[in-house]
mmCIF file of C-alpha atoms in Angstrom:
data_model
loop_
_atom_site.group_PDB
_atom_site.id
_atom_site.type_symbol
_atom_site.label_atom_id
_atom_site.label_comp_id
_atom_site.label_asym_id
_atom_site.label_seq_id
_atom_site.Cartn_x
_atom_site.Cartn_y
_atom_site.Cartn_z
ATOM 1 C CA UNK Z 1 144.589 -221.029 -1.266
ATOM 2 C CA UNK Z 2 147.725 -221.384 0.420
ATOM 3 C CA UNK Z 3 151.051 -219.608 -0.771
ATOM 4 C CA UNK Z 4 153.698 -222.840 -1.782
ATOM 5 C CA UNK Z 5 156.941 -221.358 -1.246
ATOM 6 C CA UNK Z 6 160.372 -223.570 -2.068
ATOM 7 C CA UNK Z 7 163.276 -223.121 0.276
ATOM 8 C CA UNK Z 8 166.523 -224.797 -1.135
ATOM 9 C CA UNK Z 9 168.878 -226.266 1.224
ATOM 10 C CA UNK Z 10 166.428 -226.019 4.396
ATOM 11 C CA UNK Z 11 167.528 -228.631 6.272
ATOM 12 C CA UNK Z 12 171.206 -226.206 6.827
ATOM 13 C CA UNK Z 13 171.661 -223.753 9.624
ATOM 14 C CA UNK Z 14 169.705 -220.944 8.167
ATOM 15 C CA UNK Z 15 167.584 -222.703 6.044
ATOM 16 C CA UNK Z 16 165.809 -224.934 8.895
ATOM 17 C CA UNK Z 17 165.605 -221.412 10.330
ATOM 18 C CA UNK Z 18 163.918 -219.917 8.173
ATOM 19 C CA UNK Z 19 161.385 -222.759 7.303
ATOM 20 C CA UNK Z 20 160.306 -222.599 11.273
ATOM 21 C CA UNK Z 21 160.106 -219.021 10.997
ATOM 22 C CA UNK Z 22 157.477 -219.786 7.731
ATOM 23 C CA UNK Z 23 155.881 -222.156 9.095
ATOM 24 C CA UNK Z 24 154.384 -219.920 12.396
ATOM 25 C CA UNK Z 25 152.438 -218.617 9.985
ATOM 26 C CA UNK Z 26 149.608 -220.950 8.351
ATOM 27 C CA UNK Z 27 149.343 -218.882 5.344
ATOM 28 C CA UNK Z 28 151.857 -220.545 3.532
ATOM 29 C CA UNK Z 29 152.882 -224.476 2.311
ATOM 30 C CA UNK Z 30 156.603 -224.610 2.477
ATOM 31 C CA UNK Z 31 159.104 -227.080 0.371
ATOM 32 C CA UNK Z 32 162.019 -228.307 1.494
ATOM 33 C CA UNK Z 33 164.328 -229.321 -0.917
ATOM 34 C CA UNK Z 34 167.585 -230.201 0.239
ATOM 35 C CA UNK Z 35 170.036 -232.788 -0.858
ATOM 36 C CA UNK Z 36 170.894 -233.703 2.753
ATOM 37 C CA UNK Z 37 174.895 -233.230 2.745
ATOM 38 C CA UNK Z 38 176.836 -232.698 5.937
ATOM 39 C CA UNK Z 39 175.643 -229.481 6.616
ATOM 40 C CA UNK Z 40 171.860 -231.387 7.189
ATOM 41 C CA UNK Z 41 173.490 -233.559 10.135
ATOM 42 C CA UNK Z 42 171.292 -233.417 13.309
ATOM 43 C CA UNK Z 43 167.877 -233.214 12.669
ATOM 44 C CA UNK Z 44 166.835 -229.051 12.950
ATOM 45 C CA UNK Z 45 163.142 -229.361 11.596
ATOM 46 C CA UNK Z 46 162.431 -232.230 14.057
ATOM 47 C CA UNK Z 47 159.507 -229.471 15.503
ATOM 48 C CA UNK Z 48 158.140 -229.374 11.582
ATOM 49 C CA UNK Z 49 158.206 -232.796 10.855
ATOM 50 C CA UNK Z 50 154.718 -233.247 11.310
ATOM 51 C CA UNK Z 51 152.937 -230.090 10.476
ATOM 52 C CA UNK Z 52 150.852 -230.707 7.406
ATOM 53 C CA UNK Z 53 152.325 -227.216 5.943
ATOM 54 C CA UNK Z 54 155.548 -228.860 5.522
ATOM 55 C CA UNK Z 55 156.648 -231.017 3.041
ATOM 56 C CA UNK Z 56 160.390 -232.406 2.432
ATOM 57 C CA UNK Z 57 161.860 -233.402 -0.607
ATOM 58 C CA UNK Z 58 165.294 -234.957 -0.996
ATOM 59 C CA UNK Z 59 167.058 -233.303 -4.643
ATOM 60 C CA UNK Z 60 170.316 -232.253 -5.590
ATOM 61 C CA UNK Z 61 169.331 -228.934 -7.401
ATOM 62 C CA UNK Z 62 171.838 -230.074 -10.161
ATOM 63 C CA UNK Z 63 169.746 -233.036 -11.009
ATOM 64 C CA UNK Z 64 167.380 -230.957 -13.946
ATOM 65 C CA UNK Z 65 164.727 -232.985 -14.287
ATOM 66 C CA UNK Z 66 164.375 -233.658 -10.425
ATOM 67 C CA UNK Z 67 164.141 -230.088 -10.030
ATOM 68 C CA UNK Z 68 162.198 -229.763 -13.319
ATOM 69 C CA UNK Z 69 159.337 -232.182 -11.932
ATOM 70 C CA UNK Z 70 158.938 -230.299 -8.393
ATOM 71 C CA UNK Z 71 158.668 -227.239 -10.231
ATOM 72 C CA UNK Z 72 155.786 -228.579 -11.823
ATOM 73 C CA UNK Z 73 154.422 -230.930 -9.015
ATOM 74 C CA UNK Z 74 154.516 -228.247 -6.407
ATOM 75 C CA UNK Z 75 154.176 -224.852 -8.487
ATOM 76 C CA UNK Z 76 155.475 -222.603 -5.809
ATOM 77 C CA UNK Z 77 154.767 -218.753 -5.761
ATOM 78 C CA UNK Z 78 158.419 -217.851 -3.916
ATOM 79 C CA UNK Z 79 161.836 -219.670 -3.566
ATOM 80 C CA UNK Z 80 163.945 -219.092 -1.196
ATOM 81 C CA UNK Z 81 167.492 -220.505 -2.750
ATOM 82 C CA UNK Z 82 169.926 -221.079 0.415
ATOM 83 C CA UNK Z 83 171.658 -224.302 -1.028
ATOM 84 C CA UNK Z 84 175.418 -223.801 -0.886
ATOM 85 C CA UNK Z 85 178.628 -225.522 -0.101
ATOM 86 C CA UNK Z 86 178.965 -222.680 2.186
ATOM 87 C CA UNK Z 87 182.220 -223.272 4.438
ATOM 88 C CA UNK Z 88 185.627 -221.522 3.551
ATOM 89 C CA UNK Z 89 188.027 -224.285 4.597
ATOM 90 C CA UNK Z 90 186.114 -226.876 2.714
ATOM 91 C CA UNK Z 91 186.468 -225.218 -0.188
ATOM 92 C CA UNK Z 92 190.082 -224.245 -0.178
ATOM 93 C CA UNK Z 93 190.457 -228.283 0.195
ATOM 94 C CA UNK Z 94 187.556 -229.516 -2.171
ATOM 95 C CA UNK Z 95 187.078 -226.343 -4.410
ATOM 96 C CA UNK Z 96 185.339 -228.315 -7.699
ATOM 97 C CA UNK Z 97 182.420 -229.363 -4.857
ATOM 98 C CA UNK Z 98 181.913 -225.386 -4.311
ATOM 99 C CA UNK Z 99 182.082 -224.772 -7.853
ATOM 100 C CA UNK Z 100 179.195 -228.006 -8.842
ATOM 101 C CA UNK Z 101 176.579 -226.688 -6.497
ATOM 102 C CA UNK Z 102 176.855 -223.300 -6.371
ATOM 103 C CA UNK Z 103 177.505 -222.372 -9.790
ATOM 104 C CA UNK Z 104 176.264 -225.309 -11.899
ATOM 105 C CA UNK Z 105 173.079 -225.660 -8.899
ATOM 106 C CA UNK Z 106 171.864 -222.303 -9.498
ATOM 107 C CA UNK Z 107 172.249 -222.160 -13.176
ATOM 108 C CA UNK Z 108 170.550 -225.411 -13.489
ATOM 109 C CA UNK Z 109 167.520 -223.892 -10.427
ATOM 110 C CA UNK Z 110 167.296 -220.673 -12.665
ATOM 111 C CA UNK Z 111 166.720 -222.356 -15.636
ATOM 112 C CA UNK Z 112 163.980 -224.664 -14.691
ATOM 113 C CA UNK Z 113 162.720 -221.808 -12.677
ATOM 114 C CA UNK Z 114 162.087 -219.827 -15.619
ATOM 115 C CA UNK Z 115 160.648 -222.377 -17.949
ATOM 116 C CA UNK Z 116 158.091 -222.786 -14.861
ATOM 117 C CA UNK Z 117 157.820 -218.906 -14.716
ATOM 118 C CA UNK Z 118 156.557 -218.268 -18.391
ATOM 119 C CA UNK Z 119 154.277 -221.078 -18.097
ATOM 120 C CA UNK Z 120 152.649 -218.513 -15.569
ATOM 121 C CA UNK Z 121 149.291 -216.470 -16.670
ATOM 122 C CA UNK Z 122 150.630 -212.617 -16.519
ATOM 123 C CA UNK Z 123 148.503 -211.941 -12.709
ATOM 124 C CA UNK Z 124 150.501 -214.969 -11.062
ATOM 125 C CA UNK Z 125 153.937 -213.243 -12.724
ATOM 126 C CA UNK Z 126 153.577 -210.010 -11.392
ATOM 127 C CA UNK Z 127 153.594 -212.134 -7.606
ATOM 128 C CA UNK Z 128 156.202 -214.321 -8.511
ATOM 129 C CA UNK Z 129 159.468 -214.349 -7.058
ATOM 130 C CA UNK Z 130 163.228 -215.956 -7.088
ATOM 131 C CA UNK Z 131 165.364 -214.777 -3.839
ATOM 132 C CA UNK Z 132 169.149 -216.046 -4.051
ATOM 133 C CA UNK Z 133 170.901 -215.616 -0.713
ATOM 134 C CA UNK Z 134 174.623 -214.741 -1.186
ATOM 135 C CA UNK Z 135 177.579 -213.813 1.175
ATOM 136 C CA UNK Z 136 179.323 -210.423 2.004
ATOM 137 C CA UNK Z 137 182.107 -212.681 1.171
ATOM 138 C CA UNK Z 138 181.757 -211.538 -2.373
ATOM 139 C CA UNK Z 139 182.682 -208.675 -1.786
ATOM 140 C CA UNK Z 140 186.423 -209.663 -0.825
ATOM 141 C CA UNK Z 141 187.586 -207.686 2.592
ATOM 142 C CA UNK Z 142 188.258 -204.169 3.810
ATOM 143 C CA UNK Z 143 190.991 -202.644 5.839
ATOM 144 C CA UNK Z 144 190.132 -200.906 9.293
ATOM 145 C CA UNK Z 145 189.910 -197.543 7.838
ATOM 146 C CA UNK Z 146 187.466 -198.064 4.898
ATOM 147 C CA UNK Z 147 183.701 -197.628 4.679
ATOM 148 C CA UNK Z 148 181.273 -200.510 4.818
ATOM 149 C CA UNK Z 149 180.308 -203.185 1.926
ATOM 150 C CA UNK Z 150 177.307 -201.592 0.480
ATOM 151 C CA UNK Z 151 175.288 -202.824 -2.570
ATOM 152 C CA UNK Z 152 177.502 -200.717 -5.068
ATOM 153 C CA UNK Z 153 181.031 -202.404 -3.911
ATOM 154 C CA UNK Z 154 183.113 -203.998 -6.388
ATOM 155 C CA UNK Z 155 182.841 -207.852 -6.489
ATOM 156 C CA UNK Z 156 186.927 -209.436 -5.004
ATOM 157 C CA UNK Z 157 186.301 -212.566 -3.883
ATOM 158 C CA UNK Z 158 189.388 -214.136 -2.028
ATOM 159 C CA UNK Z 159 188.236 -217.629 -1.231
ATOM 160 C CA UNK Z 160 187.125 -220.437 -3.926
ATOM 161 C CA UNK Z 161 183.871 -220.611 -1.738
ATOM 162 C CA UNK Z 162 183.211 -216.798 -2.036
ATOM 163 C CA UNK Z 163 184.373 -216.652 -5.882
ATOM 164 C CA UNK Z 164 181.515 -219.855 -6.499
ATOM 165 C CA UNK Z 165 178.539 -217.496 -4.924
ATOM 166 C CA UNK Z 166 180.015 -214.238 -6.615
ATOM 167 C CA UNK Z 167 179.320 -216.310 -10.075
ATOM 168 C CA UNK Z 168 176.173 -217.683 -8.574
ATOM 169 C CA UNK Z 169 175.094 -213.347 -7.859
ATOM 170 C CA UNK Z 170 175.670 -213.243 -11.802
ATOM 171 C CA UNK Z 171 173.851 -215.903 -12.959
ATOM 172 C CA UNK Z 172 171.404 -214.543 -10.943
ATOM 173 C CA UNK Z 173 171.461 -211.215 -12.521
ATOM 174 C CA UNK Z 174 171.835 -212.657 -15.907
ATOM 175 C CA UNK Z 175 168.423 -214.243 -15.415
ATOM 176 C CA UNK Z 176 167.129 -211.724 -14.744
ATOM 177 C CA UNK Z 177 168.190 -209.077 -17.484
ATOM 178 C CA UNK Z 178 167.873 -211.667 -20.457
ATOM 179 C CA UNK Z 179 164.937 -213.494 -19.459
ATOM 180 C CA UNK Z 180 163.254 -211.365 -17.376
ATOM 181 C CA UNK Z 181 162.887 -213.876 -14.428
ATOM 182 C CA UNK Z 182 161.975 -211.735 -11.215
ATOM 183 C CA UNK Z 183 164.898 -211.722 -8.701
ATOM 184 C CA UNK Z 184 165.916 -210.784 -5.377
ATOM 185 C CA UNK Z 185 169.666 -211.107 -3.880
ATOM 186 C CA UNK Z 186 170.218 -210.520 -0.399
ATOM 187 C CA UNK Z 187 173.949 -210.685 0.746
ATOM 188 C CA UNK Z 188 174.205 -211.230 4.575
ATOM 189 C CA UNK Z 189 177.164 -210.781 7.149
ATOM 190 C CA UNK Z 190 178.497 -213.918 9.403
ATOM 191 C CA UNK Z 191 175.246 -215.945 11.035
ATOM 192 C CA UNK Z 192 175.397 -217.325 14.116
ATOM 193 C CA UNK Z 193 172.998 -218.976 16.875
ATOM 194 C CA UNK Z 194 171.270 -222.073 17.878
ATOM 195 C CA UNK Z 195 171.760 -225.176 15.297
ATOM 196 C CA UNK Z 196 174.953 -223.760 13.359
ATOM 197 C CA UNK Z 197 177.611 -226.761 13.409
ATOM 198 C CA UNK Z 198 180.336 -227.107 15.482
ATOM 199 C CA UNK Z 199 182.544 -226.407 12.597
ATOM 200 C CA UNK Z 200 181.916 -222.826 12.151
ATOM 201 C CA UNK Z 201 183.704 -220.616 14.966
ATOM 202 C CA UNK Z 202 180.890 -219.705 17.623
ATOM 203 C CA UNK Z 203 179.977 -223.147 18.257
ATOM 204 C CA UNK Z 204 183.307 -224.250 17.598
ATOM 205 C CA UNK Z 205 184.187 -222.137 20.951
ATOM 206 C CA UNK Z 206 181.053 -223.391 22.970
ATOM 207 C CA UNK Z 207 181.485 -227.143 21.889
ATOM 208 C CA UNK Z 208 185.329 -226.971 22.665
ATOM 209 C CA UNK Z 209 185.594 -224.909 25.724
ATOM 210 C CA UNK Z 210 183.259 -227.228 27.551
ATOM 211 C CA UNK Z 211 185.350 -230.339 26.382
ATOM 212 C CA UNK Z 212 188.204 -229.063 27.821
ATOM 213 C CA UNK Z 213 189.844 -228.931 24.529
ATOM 214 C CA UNK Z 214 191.857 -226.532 22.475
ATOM 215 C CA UNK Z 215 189.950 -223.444 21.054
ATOM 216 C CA UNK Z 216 191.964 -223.160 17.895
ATOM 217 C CA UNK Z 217 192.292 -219.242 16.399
ATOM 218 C CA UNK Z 218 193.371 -218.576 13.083
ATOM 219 C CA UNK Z 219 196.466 -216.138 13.099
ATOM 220 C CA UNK Z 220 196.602 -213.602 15.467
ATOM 221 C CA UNK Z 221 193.118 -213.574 16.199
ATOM 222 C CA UNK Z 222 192.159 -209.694 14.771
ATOM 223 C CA UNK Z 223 190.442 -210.690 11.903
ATOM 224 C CA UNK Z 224 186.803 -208.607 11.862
ATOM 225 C CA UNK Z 225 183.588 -209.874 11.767
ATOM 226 C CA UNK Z 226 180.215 -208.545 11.082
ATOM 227 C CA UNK Z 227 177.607 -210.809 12.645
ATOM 228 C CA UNK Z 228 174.389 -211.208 12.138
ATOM 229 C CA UNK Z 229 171.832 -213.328 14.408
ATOM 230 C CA UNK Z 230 170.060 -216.084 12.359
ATOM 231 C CA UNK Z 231 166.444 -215.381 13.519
ATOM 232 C CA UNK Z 232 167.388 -211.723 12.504
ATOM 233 C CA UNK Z 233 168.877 -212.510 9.021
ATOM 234 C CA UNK Z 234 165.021 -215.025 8.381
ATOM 235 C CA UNK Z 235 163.210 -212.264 9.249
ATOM 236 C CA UNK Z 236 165.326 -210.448 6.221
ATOM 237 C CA UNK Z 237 164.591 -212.755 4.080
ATOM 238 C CA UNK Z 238 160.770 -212.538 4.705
ATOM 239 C CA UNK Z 239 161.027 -208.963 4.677
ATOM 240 C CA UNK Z 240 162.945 -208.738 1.279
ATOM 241 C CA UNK Z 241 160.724 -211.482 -0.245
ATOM 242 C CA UNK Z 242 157.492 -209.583 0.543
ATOM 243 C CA UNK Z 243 158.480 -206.040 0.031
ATOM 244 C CA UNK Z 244 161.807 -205.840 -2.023
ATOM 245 C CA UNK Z 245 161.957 -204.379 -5.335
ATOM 246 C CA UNK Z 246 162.746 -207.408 -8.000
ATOM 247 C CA UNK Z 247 165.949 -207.196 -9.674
ATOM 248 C CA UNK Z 248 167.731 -205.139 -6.913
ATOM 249 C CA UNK Z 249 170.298 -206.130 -3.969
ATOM 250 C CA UNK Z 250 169.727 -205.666 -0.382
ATOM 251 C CA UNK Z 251 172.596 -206.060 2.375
ATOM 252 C CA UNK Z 252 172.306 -207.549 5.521
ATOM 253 C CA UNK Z 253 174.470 -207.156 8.272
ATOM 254 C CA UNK Z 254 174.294 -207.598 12.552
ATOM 255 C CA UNK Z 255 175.680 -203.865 12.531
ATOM 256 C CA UNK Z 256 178.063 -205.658 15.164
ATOM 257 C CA UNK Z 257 181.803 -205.801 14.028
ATOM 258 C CA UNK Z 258 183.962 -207.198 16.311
ATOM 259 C CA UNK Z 259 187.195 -209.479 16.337
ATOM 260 C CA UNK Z 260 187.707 -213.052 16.255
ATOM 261 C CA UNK Z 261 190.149 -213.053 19.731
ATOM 262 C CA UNK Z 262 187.528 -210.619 21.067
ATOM 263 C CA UNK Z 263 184.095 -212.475 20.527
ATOM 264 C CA UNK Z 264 186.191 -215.906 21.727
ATOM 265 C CA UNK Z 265 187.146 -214.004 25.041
ATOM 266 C CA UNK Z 266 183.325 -213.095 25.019
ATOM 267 C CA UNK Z 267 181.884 -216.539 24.840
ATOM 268 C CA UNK Z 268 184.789 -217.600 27.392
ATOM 269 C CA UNK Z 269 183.183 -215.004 29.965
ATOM 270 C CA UNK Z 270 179.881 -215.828 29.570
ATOM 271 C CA UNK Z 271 180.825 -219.863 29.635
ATOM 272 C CA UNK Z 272 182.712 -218.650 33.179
ATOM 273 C CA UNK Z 273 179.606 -217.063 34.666
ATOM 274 C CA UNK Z 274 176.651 -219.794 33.313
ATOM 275 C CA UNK Z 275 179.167 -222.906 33.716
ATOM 276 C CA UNK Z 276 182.660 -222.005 35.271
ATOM 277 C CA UNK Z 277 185.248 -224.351 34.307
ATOM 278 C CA UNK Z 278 186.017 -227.777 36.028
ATOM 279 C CA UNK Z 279 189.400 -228.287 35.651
ATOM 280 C CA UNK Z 280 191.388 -227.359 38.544
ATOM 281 C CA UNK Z 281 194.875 -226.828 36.606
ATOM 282 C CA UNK Z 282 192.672 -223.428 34.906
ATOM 283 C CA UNK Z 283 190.531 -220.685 36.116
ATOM 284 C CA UNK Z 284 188.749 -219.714 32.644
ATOM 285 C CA UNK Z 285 187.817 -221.060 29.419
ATOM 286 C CA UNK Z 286 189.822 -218.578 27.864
ATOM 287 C CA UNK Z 287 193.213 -220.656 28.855
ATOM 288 C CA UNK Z 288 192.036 -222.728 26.176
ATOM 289 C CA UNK Z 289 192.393 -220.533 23.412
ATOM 290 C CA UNK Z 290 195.290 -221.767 21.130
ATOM 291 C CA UNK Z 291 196.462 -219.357 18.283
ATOM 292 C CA UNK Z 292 197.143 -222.171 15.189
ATOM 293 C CA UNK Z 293 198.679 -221.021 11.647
ATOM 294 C CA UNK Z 294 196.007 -218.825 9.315
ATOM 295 C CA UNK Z 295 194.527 -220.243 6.336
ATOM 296 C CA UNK Z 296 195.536 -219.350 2.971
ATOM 297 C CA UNK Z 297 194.026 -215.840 1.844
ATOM 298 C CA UNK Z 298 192.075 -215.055 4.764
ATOM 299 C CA UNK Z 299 189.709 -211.813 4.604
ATOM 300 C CA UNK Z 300 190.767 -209.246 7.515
ATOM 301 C CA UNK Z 301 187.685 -207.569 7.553
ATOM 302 C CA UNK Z 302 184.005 -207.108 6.824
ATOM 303 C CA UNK Z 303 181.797 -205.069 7.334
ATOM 304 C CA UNK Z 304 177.881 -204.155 5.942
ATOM 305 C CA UNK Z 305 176.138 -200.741 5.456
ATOM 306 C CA UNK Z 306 172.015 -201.911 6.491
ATOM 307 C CA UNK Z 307 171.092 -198.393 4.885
ATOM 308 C CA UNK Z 308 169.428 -199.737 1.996
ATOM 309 C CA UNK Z 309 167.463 -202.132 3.281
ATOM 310 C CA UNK Z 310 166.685 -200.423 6.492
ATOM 311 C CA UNK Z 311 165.415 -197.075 4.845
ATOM 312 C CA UNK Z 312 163.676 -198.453 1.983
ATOM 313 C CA UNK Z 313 162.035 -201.849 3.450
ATOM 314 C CA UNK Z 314 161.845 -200.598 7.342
ATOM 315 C CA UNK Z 315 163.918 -203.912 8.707
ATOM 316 C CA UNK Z 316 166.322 -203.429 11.842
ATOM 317 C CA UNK Z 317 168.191 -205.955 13.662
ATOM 318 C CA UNK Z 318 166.176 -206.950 16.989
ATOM 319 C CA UNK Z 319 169.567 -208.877 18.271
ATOM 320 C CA UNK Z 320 172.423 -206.960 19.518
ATOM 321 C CA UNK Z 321 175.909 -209.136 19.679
ATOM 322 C CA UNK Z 322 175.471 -209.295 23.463
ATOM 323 C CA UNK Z 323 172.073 -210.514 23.454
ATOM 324 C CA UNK Z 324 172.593 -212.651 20.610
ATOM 325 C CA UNK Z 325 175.298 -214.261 21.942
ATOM 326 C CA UNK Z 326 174.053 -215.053 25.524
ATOM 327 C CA UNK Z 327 171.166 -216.810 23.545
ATOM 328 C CA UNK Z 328 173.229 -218.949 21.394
ATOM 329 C CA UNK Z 329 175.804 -220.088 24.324
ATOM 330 C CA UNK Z 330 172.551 -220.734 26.362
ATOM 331 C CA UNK Z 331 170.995 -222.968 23.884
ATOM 332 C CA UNK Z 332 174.020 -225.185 23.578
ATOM 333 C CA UNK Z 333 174.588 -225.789 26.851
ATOM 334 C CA UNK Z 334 170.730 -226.486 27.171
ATOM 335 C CA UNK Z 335 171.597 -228.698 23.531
ATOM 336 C CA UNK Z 336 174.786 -230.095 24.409
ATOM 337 C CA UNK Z 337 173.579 -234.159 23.156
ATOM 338 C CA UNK Z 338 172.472 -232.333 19.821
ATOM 339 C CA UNK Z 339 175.926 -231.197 19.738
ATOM 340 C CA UNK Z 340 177.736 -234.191 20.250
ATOM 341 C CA UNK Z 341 175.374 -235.985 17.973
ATOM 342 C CA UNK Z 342 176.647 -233.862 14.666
ATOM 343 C CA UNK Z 343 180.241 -234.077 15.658
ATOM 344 C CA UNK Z 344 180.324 -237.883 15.766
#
């Protein structure tokens, strides 16, 4: 009989990515359960659709007796919860939207979660398990000189997005100490490749540059990054689901600091070698690059110590920042309608 897993929010960047990543193998019947917001637009799972392992079901995971009934319809073994308002300038605008899904949505997923869970004869318990994604965002930021988040660091969220997962983390936890639900967390660095929208900053760059229009850069640019190829961060997940320790916290990070200014330069150079610049008033993409005022209470720096999760769980990034990045500039500019399709 084949494994049901749920994946919350899995029509977003990483959670379309991780449902094709599931579905290579035919071990397992996957859920999607997504409420299809913004971050849905342009159809990721279009190479699912059809596979009779895959089954889609539209839910806002505040709704508790939606989420009650495909608890009980479905009766999944794993969840993978990745829904989340999940982008910092929305929330500084719109912070109660933050604060209704991922605070109230993952109180309300843990709770029917649980009633489901004790329903459970004790052999299908010890298999069962919850995995909440998170940010290193919880974590707040770092200067240049200090060590790297690791699972002990202090929660100092700066952001109303990052202060709506750290509560999500504890709800998590809470669940788990009082009613003995079986949890994994798994905070990861900044994602990027193919399928992110073009309002995050590495497509941002791509979609822009080859417009011919303003790349806009917060401040002066220096703010550090750790990033962290999607397919890499799935493969995590999997990894953490199957093998992790319930009730613990694993890190994930690209090992792959680098500044804002410097991966934009970057993605200009590799946009000048694979599709120089038509525009005979410039000579590179990187012309484009307009510094614009920084947003309120931005984090200088992150940065995420792997140890933990490579040590006890065996999981190494496959994707260095060079490779990763040459992938995800060539897929947009082999993806460029896709593109245009989620920015109208």
């Amino acid at each position: 009989m084949k494994k049901v897993i749920f994946v919350t929010g899995g029509s977003g960047f990483i959670g379309s990515t991780l449902i094709r990543f599931l579905l290579e193998s035919e071990n397992y019947l996957v859920v999607n359960i997504d409420k299809l917001t913004y971050a849905a637009k342009g159809n990721k799972l279009s190479s699912v659709e059809e596979d009779p392992n895959y089954f889609f079901e539209k839910c806002d995971i505040c709704n508790k007796n939606v989420v009650r009934e495909l608890f009980n319809k479905y009766k999944p073994q794993l969840v993978f919860h990745l829904a989340a308002e999940s982008h910092v300038d929305r929330s500084i605008l719109t912070p109660s939207e933050f604060i209704k899904t991922n605070v109230l949505g993952t109180a309300v997923l843990l709770e029917c979660a649980t009633e489901f869970y004790h329903t459970l004869p004790e052999l299908a318990k010890k298999l069962w398990r919850f995995h909440h994604v998170s940010t290193d965002e919880v974590y707040g930021d770092l200067t240049p000189e200090e060590p790297a988040f690791t699972e002990q660091t202090a929660y100092a969220p700066s952001s109303p997005y990052s202060a709506s997962k750290a509560s999500s983390d504890h709800f998590v936890r809470a669940w788990n100490r009082t009613y003995g639900l079986p949890i994994l967390i798994t905070n990861c660095s900044n994602n990027y490749g193919p399928y992110q929208l073009p309002d995050k900053l590495i497509p941002l760059v791509i979609s822009n540059a080859l417009q011919g229009h303003p790349i806009p850069l917060y401040g002066n640019g220096q703010q550090i990054r750790d990033w962290l190829y999607v397919e890499d961060h799935v493969r995590a997940l999997y990894v953490v689901a199957c093998k992790g320790q319930t009730g613990e916290t694993y890190n994930i990070g690209g090992e792959s600091e680098m500044s804002n200014i410097s991966i934009v330069n970057q993605i200009c150079e590799i946009l000048d070698n694979l599709k120089p610049i038509n525009n005979g008033e410039l000579s590179s993409y990187k012309e484009l690059i307009t510094f614009v005022k920084d947003r309120p209470g931005h984090d200088k720096r992150y940065a995420v110590d792997n140890g933990k999760l490579r040590r006890r769980l065996g999981w190494q990034a496959e994707n260095t920042l060079d490779v990763g990045l040459e992938k995800t500039v060539d897929w947009y500019l082999k993806n460029l309608q896709w593109c245009e399709s989620v920015k109208t």
